Tab-separated table of C-alpha atoms in Angstrom:
chain	number	residue	atom	x	y	z
A	1	MET	CA	-22.360	-44.455	-13.964
A	2	SER	CA	-18.810	-43.514	-14.956
A	3	THR	CA	-19.102	-45.640	-18.118
A	4	ILE	CA	-22.313	-43.896	-19.152
A	5	PHE	CA	-20.721	-40.524	-18.441
A	6	LEU	CA	-17.676	-41.403	-20.546
A	7	LEU	CA	-19.806	-42.672	-23.428
A	8	THR	CA	-21.885	-39.488	-23.249
A	9	LEU	CA	-18.731	-37.360	-23.490
A	10	VAL	CA	-17.496	-39.385	-26.456
A	11	LEU	CA	-20.886	-39.065	-28.157
A	12	ILE	CA	-20.936	-35.302	-27.560
A	13	LEU	CA	-17.402	-35.040	-28.969
A	14	ILE	CA	-18.355	-37.031	-32.081
A	15	VAL	CA	-21.457	-34.894	-32.632
A	16	TYR	CA	-19.379	-31.727	-32.214
A	17	ILE	CA	-16.716	-32.940	-34.686
A	18	LEU	CA	-19.394	-33.849	-37.240
A	19	TRP	CA	-21.151	-30.501	-36.765
A	20	LYS	CA	-17.870	-28.607	-37.002
A	21	ARG	CA	-16.873	-30.452	-40.158
A	22	LYS	CA	-20.225	-29.769	-41.807
A	23	ASN	CA	-20.033	-26.134	-40.742
A	24	ASP	CA	-16.495	-25.758	-42.160
A	25	LEU	CA	-17.555	-27.299	-45.465
A	26	SER	CA	-20.448	-24.859	-45.923
A	27	ILE	CA	-18.693	-21.579	-45.098
A	28	LEU	CA	-18.367	-20.500	-48.731
A	29	GLU	CA	-22.002	-21.244	-49.531
A	30	ARG	CA	-23.107	-19.296	-46.442
A	31	HIS	CA	-21.149	-16.308	-47.736
A	32	GLY	CA	-22.736	-16.407	-51.194
A	33	ILE	CA	-19.935	-18.219	-53.030
A	34	LYS	CA	-21.173	-21.104	-55.162
A	35	GLY	CA	-19.200	-24.186	-56.107
A	36	PRO	CA	-19.189	-27.980	-56.397
A	37	LYS	CA	-20.491	-29.956	-53.442
A	38	PRO	CA	-17.571	-31.120	-51.252
A	39	ASN	CA	-17.014	-34.653	-50.031
A	40	PHE	CA	-17.445	-34.821	-46.254
A	41	PHE	CA	-13.920	-36.183	-45.734
A	42	ILE	CA	-11.720	-34.749	-48.488
A	43	GLY	CA	-13.692	-31.844	-49.901
A	44	ASN	CA	-13.088	-31.525	-53.665
A	45	LEU	CA	-9.565	-32.951	-53.495
A	46	THR	CA	-10.197	-35.804	-55.958
A	47	GLU	CA	-11.526	-33.543	-58.714
A	48	PHE	CA	-8.816	-30.966	-58.059
A	49	MET	CA	-6.014	-33.521	-58.405
A	50	GLN	CA	-7.509	-35.047	-61.555
A	51	SER	CA	-7.448	-31.821	-63.554
A	52	LYS	CA	-6.868	-28.427	-61.950
A	53	VAL	CA	-7.302	-26.203	-64.996
A	54	GLY	CA	-9.884	-28.509	-66.584
A	55	ASN	CA	-12.108	-28.434	-63.524
A	56	PHE	CA	-11.654	-24.684	-63.103
A	57	THR	CA	-12.935	-24.233	-66.654
A	58	LYS	CA	-15.877	-26.552	-65.988
A	59	TRP	CA	-16.739	-24.971	-62.640
A	60	ARG	CA	-16.555	-21.475	-64.093
A	61	LYS	CA	-19.172	-22.392	-66.701
A	62	GLN	CA	-21.378	-23.758	-63.930
A	63	TYR	CA	-20.906	-21.143	-61.198
A	64	GLY	CA	-19.586	-17.957	-62.834
A	65	ASP	CA	-16.442	-15.828	-62.527
A	66	ILE	CA	-16.175	-16.370	-58.750
A	67	PHE	CA	-16.550	-19.858	-57.335
A	68	GLY	CA	-15.239	-21.901	-54.456
A	69	PHE	CA	-14.075	-25.403	-53.616
A	70	TYR	CA	-12.477	-27.221	-50.689
A	71	LEU	CA	-9.225	-29.108	-50.242
A	72	GLY	CA	-10.116	-31.040	-47.127
A	73	ILE	CA	-11.545	-28.299	-44.920
A	74	GLN	CA	-9.494	-25.496	-46.513
A	75	PRO	CA	-11.799	-23.130	-48.469
A	76	ASN	CA	-10.426	-21.910	-51.812
A	77	VAL	CA	-11.979	-19.145	-53.912
A	78	VAL	CA	-11.133	-18.935	-57.630
A	79	ILE	CA	-11.337	-15.461	-59.144
A	80	MET	CA	-11.838	-14.613	-62.827
A	81	ASP	CA	-13.626	-11.304	-62.240
A	82	GLN	CA	-11.107	-8.661	-63.420
A	83	ASP	CA	-12.254	-5.954	-60.996
A	84	LEU	CA	-11.841	-8.321	-58.063
A	85	ILE	CA	-8.454	-9.551	-59.329
A	86	LYS	CA	-7.213	-5.932	-59.423
A	87	ALA	CA	-8.552	-5.315	-55.928
A	88	ILE	CA	-6.933	-8.427	-54.438
A	89	LEU	CA	-3.535	-8.176	-56.132
A	90	ILE	CA	-3.134	-4.383	-56.229
A	91	LYS	CA	-5.719	-2.048	-54.663
A	92	ASP	CA	-6.436	-4.059	-51.474
A	93	PHE	CA	-3.155	-5.931	-51.443
A	94	ASN	CA	-2.698	-5.203	-47.719
A	95	LEU	CA	-5.801	-7.338	-47.011
A	96	PHE	CA	-4.357	-10.261	-49.005
A	97	PRO	CA	-0.667	-9.887	-48.100
A	98	ALA	CA	0.453	-13.492	-47.682
A	99	ARG	CA	0.828	-16.608	-49.772
A	100	PHE	CA	-0.699	-19.846	-48.572
A	101	VAL	CA	1.599	-22.011	-46.439
A	102	PRO	CA	0.434	-25.650	-46.758
A	103	ILE	CA	2.506	-26.845	-43.792
A	104	PRO	CA	3.076	-24.575	-40.766
A	105	PHE	CA	6.586	-23.282	-40.127
A	106	GLY	CA	8.529	-25.510	-37.788
A	107	TYR	CA	6.935	-28.675	-39.137
A	108	THR	CA	8.960	-29.116	-42.320
A	109	LEU	CA	12.472	-30.475	-42.636
A	110	ASP	CA	13.848	-27.119	-43.806
A	111	PRO	CA	14.994	-25.037	-40.794
A	112	TYR	CA	15.321	-21.904	-42.959
A	113	GLU	CA	11.835	-21.903	-44.486
A	114	LYS	CA	10.452	-19.380	-41.998
A	115	TYR	CA	12.890	-16.761	-43.355
A	116	SER	CA	11.739	-17.215	-46.961
A	117	ILE	CA	10.361	-14.209	-48.837
A	118	THR	CA	7.933	-16.610	-50.537
A	119	PHE	CA	5.967	-17.331	-47.370
A	120	SER	CA	6.720	-14.251	-45.260
A	121	HIS	CA	4.483	-11.196	-44.954
A	122	GLY	CA	4.219	-7.895	-43.110
A	123	SER	CA	7.131	-5.535	-42.497
A	124	TYR	CA	9.696	-8.352	-42.631
A	125	TRP	CA	8.512	-9.268	-46.133
A	126	LYS	CA	8.786	-5.646	-47.222
A	127	LYS	CA	12.362	-5.312	-45.935
A	128	VAL	CA	13.504	-8.511	-47.629
A	129	ARG	CA	11.616	-7.635	-50.805
A	130	THR	CA	13.314	-4.231	-50.912
A	131	ILE	CA	16.781	-5.749	-50.566
A	132	MET	CA	16.097	-8.431	-53.166
A	133	ARG	CA	14.568	-5.890	-55.518
A	134	ALA	CA	17.797	-3.896	-55.327
A	135	SER	CA	19.692	-7.108	-56.103
A	136	PHE	CA	17.874	-7.334	-59.448
A	137	SER	CA	18.585	-3.731	-60.498
A	138	SER	CA	19.902	-2.994	-63.992
A	139	ASP	CA	23.476	-2.533	-62.763
A	140	LYS	CA	23.429	-5.823	-60.847
A	141	LEU	CA	21.977	-7.750	-63.775
A	142	LYS	CA	24.490	-6.192	-66.152
A	143	ALA	CA	27.331	-7.416	-63.930
A	144	MET	CA	25.920	-10.969	-64.111
A	145	VAL	CA	25.838	-11.078	-67.938
A	146	PRO	CA	29.400	-12.492	-68.355
A	147	LEU	CA	28.439	-15.386	-66.046
A	148	ILE	CA	25.407	-16.133	-68.207
A	149	ASP	CA	27.368	-15.762	-71.465
A	150	ASP	CA	29.831	-18.483	-70.476
A	151	SER	CA	27.058	-20.995	-69.853
A	152	VAL	CA	25.189	-20.072	-73.047
A	153	ASN	CA	28.385	-20.576	-75.088
A	154	THR	CA	28.767	-24.013	-73.507
A	155	PHE	CA	25.121	-24.747	-74.345
A	156	ILE	CA	25.708	-23.862	-78.020
A	157	GLU	CA	28.789	-26.091	-78.046
A	158	VAL	CA	26.876	-29.040	-76.565
A	159	ILE	CA	23.952	-28.629	-79.001
A	160	GLY	CA	26.411	-28.249	-81.909
A	161	LYS	CA	28.079	-31.562	-81.119
A	162	LYS	CA	24.733	-33.343	-80.873
A	163	SER	CA	23.751	-31.859	-84.240
A	164	GLN	CA	26.992	-33.013	-85.884
A	165	ASN	CA	26.485	-36.518	-84.499
A	166	LYS	CA	22.810	-36.444	-85.550
A	167	GLU	CA	21.713	-37.203	-82.000
A	168	GLU	CA	18.237	-36.564	-80.657
A	169	VAL	CA	18.025	-33.712	-78.180
A	170	ASP	CA	15.878	-33.912	-75.057
A	171	VAL	CA	15.058	-30.211	-74.925
A	172	PHE	CA	13.691	-30.238	-71.390
A	173	LEU	CA	16.722	-32.085	-70.006
A	174	THR	CA	19.202	-29.949	-71.960
A	175	PHE	CA	17.606	-26.747	-70.694
A	176	GLN	CA	17.619	-28.200	-67.196
A	177	TYR	CA	21.418	-28.345	-67.176
A	178	LEU	CA	21.785	-24.911	-68.775
A	179	THR	CA	19.327	-23.323	-66.364
A	180	PHE	CA	20.840	-24.866	-63.282
A	181	GLU	CA	24.358	-23.879	-64.302
A	182	VAL	CA	23.296	-20.259	-64.896
A	183	ILE	CA	21.232	-19.976	-61.696
A	184	ALA	CA	23.982	-21.584	-59.594
A	185	LYS	CA	26.442	-18.986	-60.942
A	186	THR	CA	24.183	-15.966	-60.561
A	187	ALA	CA	22.778	-16.984	-57.162
A	188	PHE	CA	25.721	-18.642	-55.377
A	189	GLY	CA	28.720	-17.937	-57.624
A	190	LEU	CA	29.233	-21.663	-58.281
A	191	ASN	CA	30.933	-22.924	-61.442
A	192	LEU	CA	29.444	-26.400	-61.763
A	193	ASP	CA	29.917	-27.180	-65.465
A	194	CYS	CA	26.900	-29.477	-65.233
A	195	GLN	CA	26.126	-29.197	-68.966
A	196	LYS	CA	29.168	-31.331	-69.746
A	197	LYS	CA	29.309	-33.199	-66.438
A	198	GLN	CA	25.646	-33.970	-66.004
A	199	SER	CA	26.083	-36.002	-62.828
A	200	ASN	CA	26.396	-33.167	-60.316
A	201	PHE	CA	25.978	-33.450	-56.545
A	202	PHE	CA	24.485	-29.983	-56.061
A	203	LEU	CA	21.993	-30.523	-58.894
A	204	ARG	CA	20.884	-33.845	-57.396
A	205	GLU	CA	20.476	-32.272	-53.961
A	206	THR	CA	18.537	-29.344	-55.418
A	207	GLN	CA	16.142	-31.772	-57.114
A	208	LYS	CA	15.692	-33.605	-53.806
A	209	PHE	CA	15.049	-30.261	-52.118
A	210	LEU	CA	12.355	-29.398	-54.672
A	211	GLN	CA	10.704	-32.768	-54.115
A	212	SER	CA	11.064	-32.739	-50.326
A	213	SER	CA	7.556	-31.518	-49.556
A	214	LEU	CA	5.774	-33.763	-47.103
A	215	PRO	CA	2.548	-34.952	-48.743
A	216	MET	CA	1.570	-37.007	-45.720
A	217	LEU	CA	1.700	-33.901	-43.522
A	218	SER	CA	-0.314	-31.966	-46.101
A	219	ILE	CA	-2.941	-34.709	-46.050
A	220	VAL	CA	-3.125	-34.475	-42.253
A	221	ASP	CA	-3.777	-30.755	-42.648
A	222	LEU	CA	-6.541	-31.407	-45.182
A	223	PHE	CA	-8.364	-33.788	-42.880
A	224	ILE	CA	-7.988	-32.237	-39.434
A	225	GLY	CA	-6.463	-28.796	-39.810
A	226	LYS	CA	-3.219	-27.490	-38.373
A	227	LEU	CA	-2.941	-29.412	-35.093
A	228	SER	CA	0.658	-28.725	-34.097
A	229	ILE	CA	1.171	-31.733	-31.857
A	230	ILE	CA	0.068	-34.141	-34.618
A	231	TYR	CA	2.318	-32.431	-37.147
A	232	GLY	CA	5.251	-32.633	-34.780
A	233	LEU	CA	4.743	-36.277	-33.853
A	234	LEU	CA	4.107	-37.387	-37.431
A	235	LYS	CA	7.156	-35.527	-38.699
A	236	MET	CA	9.379	-37.112	-36.047
A	237	ALA	CA	7.985	-40.580	-36.722
A	238	LEU	CA	8.452	-40.360	-40.498
A	239	PHE	CA	11.935	-38.947	-40.066
A	240	TYR	CA	13.191	-41.558	-37.607
A	241	LEU	CA	11.618	-44.421	-39.567
A	242	GLY	CA	13.535	-43.248	-42.626
A	243	ILE	CA	10.363	-42.800	-44.684
A	244	ILE	CA	11.378	-39.214	-45.380
A	245	LYS	CA	14.955	-38.014	-45.590
A	246	PRO	CA	16.146	-34.414	-45.571
A	247	SER	CA	18.091	-33.102	-48.551
A	248	SER	CA	21.704	-31.990	-48.102
A	249	PHE	CA	20.862	-28.927	-50.201
A	250	THR	CA	20.317	-26.585	-47.253
A	251	LYS	CA	23.500	-27.712	-45.488
A	252	TYR	CA	25.458	-27.207	-48.693
A	253	ALA	CA	23.947	-23.733	-49.143
A	254	GLU	CA	24.804	-22.921	-45.528
A	255	VAL	CA	28.476	-23.785	-46.096
A	256	ILE	CA	28.619	-21.664	-49.277
A	257	VAL	CA	27.065	-18.605	-47.615
A	258	LYS	CA	29.152	-18.762	-44.436
A	259	ASN	CA	32.383	-19.311	-46.392
A	260	ARG	CA	31.626	-16.238	-48.540
A	261	ILE	CA	30.875	-14.072	-45.494
A	262	ASN	CA	33.982	-15.221	-43.611
A	263	SER	CA	36.334	-14.986	-46.586
A	264	GLY	CA	35.429	-11.411	-47.467
A	265	GLU	CA	35.624	-12.255	-51.187
A	266	LYS	CA	33.501	-10.218	-53.593
A	267	HIS	CA	31.560	-11.681	-56.526
A	268	ASN	CA	29.017	-10.343	-59.025
A	269	ASP	CA	26.139	-12.552	-57.928
A	270	LEU	CA	22.924	-12.483	-55.942
A	271	LEU	CA	24.580	-13.861	-52.827
A	272	GLN	CA	26.968	-10.903	-52.711
A	273	CYS	CA	24.104	-8.457	-53.129
A	274	LEU	CA	22.182	-10.001	-50.244
A	275	ILE	CA	25.281	-9.946	-48.029
A	276	ASP	CA	26.163	-6.317	-48.744
A	277	THR	CA	22.838	-4.512	-49.066
A	278	ARG	CA	21.215	-2.638	-46.208
A	279	VAL	CA	17.930	-0.755	-46.166
A	280	PRO	CA	17.290	2.322	-43.968
A	281	ILE	CA	14.784	1.385	-41.288
A	282	ASN	CA	13.179	4.829	-41.473
A	283	ILE	CA	11.466	3.912	-44.764
A	284	TYR	CA	9.061	1.772	-42.698
A	285	ASN	CA	6.488	3.138	-40.294
A	286	LYS	CA	3.643	1.926	-38.136
A	287	ASN	CA	1.082	2.784	-40.823
A	288	ASP	CA	3.010	0.777	-43.397
A	289	ASN	CA	0.749	-0.299	-46.257
A	290	LEU	CA	3.349	-2.912	-47.273
A	291	ILE	CA	3.810	-1.436	-50.763
A	292	VAL	CA	7.447	-1.501	-51.859
A	293	ASP	CA	8.407	2.015	-52.943
A	294	VAL	CA	9.902	1.962	-56.441
A	295	ASN	CA	12.498	4.500	-55.292
A	296	VAL	CA	13.777	2.347	-52.442
A	297	ALA	CA	16.016	0.352	-54.772
A	298	LYS	CA	17.887	3.464	-55.904
A	299	ASP	CA	21.365	4.303	-54.652
A	300	ASP	CA	20.150	6.997	-52.266
A	301	ALA	CA	18.009	4.481	-50.363
A	302	ILE	CA	20.323	1.472	-50.434
A	303	ILE	CA	23.554	1.246	-48.488
A	304	GLU	CA	25.995	-1.340	-49.801
A	305	GLY	CA	28.758	-2.932	-47.780
A	306	GLY	CA	32.159	-1.468	-48.440
A	307	LYS	CA	30.766	1.959	-49.420
A	308	ASN	CA	29.037	3.687	-46.521
A	309	ASP	CA	29.367	1.152	-43.689
A	310	ARG	CA	31.769	3.231	-41.569
A	311	HIS	CA	29.451	6.233	-41.610
A	312	GLN	CA	26.189	4.335	-41.232
A	313	ASP	CA	24.587	3.731	-37.858
A	314	GLN	CA	24.089	-0.056	-37.687
A	315	ASN	CA	20.909	0.422	-35.657
A	316	SER	CA	19.311	2.556	-38.372
A	317	THR	CA	19.528	-0.065	-41.106
A	318	PHE	CA	18.136	-3.508	-41.770
A	319	LYS	CA	20.525	-6.155	-43.077
A	320	LEU	CA	19.831	-9.813	-43.764
A	321	THR	CA	21.218	-12.358	-41.322
A	322	PRO	CA	23.130	-15.413	-42.639
A	323	GLN	CA	20.006	-17.539	-42.058
A	324	GLN	CA	17.846	-15.134	-44.073
A	325	ILE	CA	20.433	-15.013	-46.868
A	326	ILE	CA	20.608	-18.819	-47.054
A	327	SER	CA	16.820	-19.086	-47.202
A	328	ASN	CA	16.269	-16.473	-49.890
A	329	CYS	CA	19.245	-17.390	-52.071
A	330	SER	CA	17.990	-20.988	-51.998
A	331	ASP	CA	14.485	-19.722	-52.803
A	332	VAL	CA	15.704	-17.938	-55.930
A	333	LEU	CA	17.698	-20.949	-57.098
A	334	ALA	CA	14.804	-23.367	-56.584
A	335	ALA	CA	12.088	-21.145	-58.082
A	336	ALA	CA	14.161	-19.943	-61.026
A	337	PHE	CA	15.396	-23.446	-61.822
A	338	GLU	CA	11.921	-24.934	-62.101
A	339	ALA	CA	10.300	-22.030	-63.925
A	340	THR	CA	13.122	-21.133	-66.326
A	341	ARG	CA	13.755	-24.631	-67.674
A	342	ALA	CA	10.025	-25.028	-68.335
A	343	ALA	CA	9.777	-21.568	-69.936
A	344	LEU	CA	12.752	-22.213	-72.252
A	345	SER	CA	11.234	-25.526	-73.312
A	346	PHE	CA	7.867	-23.924	-74.134
A	347	ILE	CA	9.504	-21.035	-76.023
A	348	THR	CA	11.485	-23.560	-78.084
A	349	HIS	CA	8.283	-25.481	-78.800
A	350	CYS	CA	6.621	-22.290	-80.067
A	351	LEU	CA	9.584	-21.481	-82.330
A	352	VAL	CA	9.800	-24.997	-83.738
A	353	THR	CA	6.077	-25.138	-84.503
A	354	ASN	CA	6.005	-21.623	-85.988
A	355	LEU	CA	8.855	-21.491	-88.506
A	356	ASP	CA	7.860	-18.060	-89.840
A	357	VAL	CA	8.210	-16.637	-86.323
A	358	GLN	CA	11.520	-18.427	-85.894
A	359	GLU	CA	12.815	-16.806	-89.103
A	360	LYS	CA	11.730	-13.330	-87.950
A	361	VAL	CA	13.529	-13.814	-84.628
A	362	ARG	CA	16.688	-14.946	-86.439
A	363	ASP	CA	16.563	-11.937	-88.807
A	364	GLU	CA	16.108	-9.506	-85.911
A	365	ILE	CA	19.121	-10.947	-84.062
A	366	LYS	CA	21.246	-10.895	-87.231
A	367	GLN	CA	20.424	-7.245	-87.834
A	368	LEU	CA	21.376	-6.350	-84.268
A	369	LEU	CA	24.667	-8.255	-84.557
A	370	GLU	CA	25.505	-6.486	-87.804
A	371	GLN	CA	24.716	-3.156	-86.195
A	372	ASP	CA	26.425	-3.572	-82.793
A	373	GLY	CA	28.814	-6.463	-83.402
A	374	THR	CA	27.884	-8.194	-80.141
A	375	LEU	CA	24.975	-9.278	-77.950
A	376	GLY	CA	25.191	-7.757	-74.482
A	377	TYR	CA	22.882	-6.506	-71.744
A	378	ASN	CA	22.244	-3.174	-73.487
A	379	THR	CA	21.802	-4.655	-76.958
A	380	VAL	CA	19.417	-7.526	-76.174
A	381	THR	CA	16.937	-5.009	-74.810
A	382	ASN	CA	16.633	-3.825	-78.429
A	383	LEU	CA	15.005	-7.029	-79.658
A	384	PRO	CA	11.290	-6.156	-79.500
A	385	TYR	CA	10.116	-9.074	-81.631
A	386	LEU	CA	12.030	-11.643	-79.561
A	387	ASP	CA	10.612	-10.027	-76.424
A	388	ALA	CA	7.095	-10.379	-77.889
A	389	VAL	CA	7.756	-14.050	-78.739
A	390	ILE	CA	8.850	-14.749	-75.157
A	391	LYS	CA	5.820	-12.977	-73.682
A	392	GLU	CA	3.398	-14.733	-76.019
A	393	SER	CA	4.947	-18.130	-75.275
A	394	LEU	CA	4.622	-17.509	-71.538
A	395	ARG	CA	1.061	-16.270	-71.999
A	396	LEU	CA	0.045	-19.539	-73.639
A	397	TYR	CA	2.272	-21.760	-71.504
A	398	PRO	CA	2.914	-20.211	-68.082
A	399	PRO	CA	5.579	-22.284	-66.273
A	400	ALA	CA	3.480	-22.559	-63.102
A	401	THR	CA	-0.065	-23.885	-63.453
A	402	ILE	CA	-1.680	-22.118	-60.490
A	403	ILE	CA	0.842	-19.640	-59.226
A	404	THR	CA	-1.075	-16.658	-57.872
A	405	LYS	CA	-2.449	-17.522	-54.441
A	406	ARG	CA	-3.228	-15.178	-51.570
A	407	VAL	CA	-4.694	-15.690	-48.114
A	408	CYS	CA	-7.602	-13.446	-47.173
A	409	SER	CA	-6.848	-11.769	-43.816
A	410	VAL	CA	-10.376	-10.388	-43.221
A	411	ASP	CA	-13.955	-11.126	-44.170
A	412	TYR	CA	-13.784	-9.324	-47.528
A	413	LYS	CA	-17.027	-8.058	-49.038
A	414	TYR	CA	-17.367	-7.752	-52.820
A	415	LYS	CA	-20.764	-7.048	-54.352
A	416	ASP	CA	-23.121	-9.728	-53.002
A	417	ILE	CA	-20.488	-12.134	-51.674
A	418	ILE	CA	-18.030	-12.245	-48.782
A	419	ILE	CA	-14.678	-14.012	-49.029
A	420	PRO	CA	-14.244	-15.545	-45.553
A	421	LYS	CA	-11.149	-14.775	-43.525
A	422	GLY	CA	-8.537	-17.534	-43.942
A	423	SER	CA	-9.709	-18.527	-47.430
A	424	VAL	CA	-7.099	-19.118	-50.118
A	425	VAL	CA	-7.796	-16.881	-53.116
A	426	ILE	CA	-6.610	-18.264	-56.460
A	427	VAL	CA	-6.117	-16.315	-59.672
A	428	PRO	CA	-5.747	-19.147	-62.251
A	429	THR	CA	-2.875	-18.057	-64.490
A	430	PRO	CA	-3.705	-20.163	-67.604
A	431	LEU	CA	-7.356	-19.130	-67.611
A	432	VAL	CA	-6.632	-15.414	-67.216
A	433	ASN	CA	-3.889	-15.543	-69.851
A	434	ARG	CA	-6.332	-17.140	-72.310
A	435	GLU	CA	-9.477	-15.239	-71.377
A	436	GLU	CA	-11.581	-14.689	-74.516
A	437	THR	CA	-12.979	-11.364	-73.295
A	438	ILE	CA	-9.422	-10.010	-73.019
A	439	TRP	CA	-7.403	-11.705	-75.770
A	440	LYS	CA	-8.463	-12.005	-79.402
A	441	ASP	CA	-7.922	-15.598	-80.625
A	442	PRO	CA	-6.538	-16.510	-77.182
A	443	TYR	CA	-5.365	-20.015	-78.176
A	444	THR	CA	-3.430	-18.814	-81.233
A	445	PHE	CA	0.283	-18.012	-81.006
A	446	LYS	CA	0.493	-14.340	-82.061
A	447	PRO	CA	3.586	-12.435	-80.815
A	448	GLU	CA	2.357	-9.364	-82.683
A	449	ARG	CA	-0.294	-8.765	-80.021
A	450	PHE	CA	2.530	-7.491	-77.764
A	451	LEU	CA	3.908	-5.169	-80.473
A	452	ASN	CA	0.762	-3.175	-81.217
A	453	PRO	CA	1.022	0.179	-79.337
A	454	ASP	CA	-2.766	0.472	-79.399
A	455	ASN	CA	-3.052	-2.821	-77.501
A	456	LYS	CA	-2.904	-1.640	-73.896
A	457	ILE	CA	-2.345	-4.690	-71.698
A	458	GLU	CA	-3.452	-4.277	-68.099
A	459	PRO	CA	-1.246	-5.819	-65.355
A	460	THR	CA	-3.996	-8.254	-64.372
A	461	TRP	CA	-4.581	-9.495	-67.935
A	462	TYR	CA	-1.151	-11.114	-68.170
A	463	VAL	CA	-0.372	-12.838	-64.861
A	464	THR	CA	2.434	-15.236	-65.816
A	465	PHE	CA	4.601	-13.498	-63.196
A	466	GLY	CA	1.741	-12.555	-60.921
A	467	ALA	CA	0.741	-8.903	-60.462
A	468	GLY	CA	0.952	-6.160	-57.889
A	469	PRO	CA	3.493	-5.681	-55.090
A	470	ARG	CA	3.943	-9.421	-54.668
A	471	ASN	CA	4.691	-10.312	-58.284
A	472	CYS	CA	7.678	-12.508	-59.165
A	473	ILE	CA	10.816	-10.957	-57.650
A	474	GLY	CA	13.091	-12.642	-60.230
A	475	MET	CA	11.100	-11.578	-63.301
A	476	ARG	CA	13.827	-9.209	-64.562
A	477	LEU	CA	16.511	-11.873	-64.299
A	478	ALA	CA	14.270	-14.434	-65.997
A	479	LEU	CA	13.507	-12.185	-68.968
């Protein structure tokens, strides 16, 4: 009797799991969103991994400007409809406030990840965003220019020697060292000289950190969802078996941040800005719509350490803790390192393959040098053609393939469809940047399209840096 009862329970459980799986893999279709038929076990993972952009293009032709697919049981909705893109990224941003977190906090090897602006949301995100936005103000960036100049001069020296010796130049690798040296200086105040001494401990640890995602844990999530106990046990097993090893990057960053705080030294870098800056708590309220006020970053809304601390009630301001500083400084270094080295490589490719454009850029810089005698923060902003070349390069070759992702926090109705709560909404950067209904000759390199005053470019037409309140926080430093 007990055996029959046990077998019945097992059978019921199997039937329930099968029903639940089938139900999960039909949620988009039930809400009017068409897309390719998912595999019962892995959804559309195989096609997605084979060619993300290629399959998006194919699926769009088949299913229209809004279509869905599954990674395991996770529903994803790809948006090419411009009205819906504007609604998600700008108008109804508060309903899509968070980025997708593939592995739940507490189940990665990075103890600081939960403090990251990248994956945070709500009022905490707004506070951190406000502080970091102030850290990228014009005055702050201007103070960082000498740090950047030193590394660029070294870069020119290194390239010059290779040219004299008639050596081949690996552009991607060369820009990797330049980028990392600049970001390490502007984020942590580190002078690494990794362009000349290419074997650098911090660079190696940063690369490990960037590659330290746990694919096995992500696969568990795809198959069975976020079951905390399985994540925890699998993480512990992989860690103790030595299959995965944590990077020393976070520990190194922790030492740097705590030494700076304890020493009281002042530097012109991002770390110093994050240590010193406070935001008045009264700029947030219970009806907060999570939009960062453009005025918050001005001097009257930001209190910096060493200026008004003695007269400022500590309970009336928000200041980042050491853990939050470590997380977000590391975030900037990691994100900027990956994106900037790729962007510089693509821009170089565009200049090399378009010699007429290269000559125009050179002439514009020469004229500015003759006029001002130097290239500084104020002068480089007067290079409109170079700015257009950079924007056009990043339009054609955005550094991140699928960067703009948001999680839908409600069942969101749009026309005759509903985006289910918990779905990941994707705005495919390369497809939007090359959309034929927006850009004339979208696959042709034409910097002039950004110089025509009659060419009004909407924020959601050019999404290399995202759009709306959650666009790339480091965009000003990058450009």
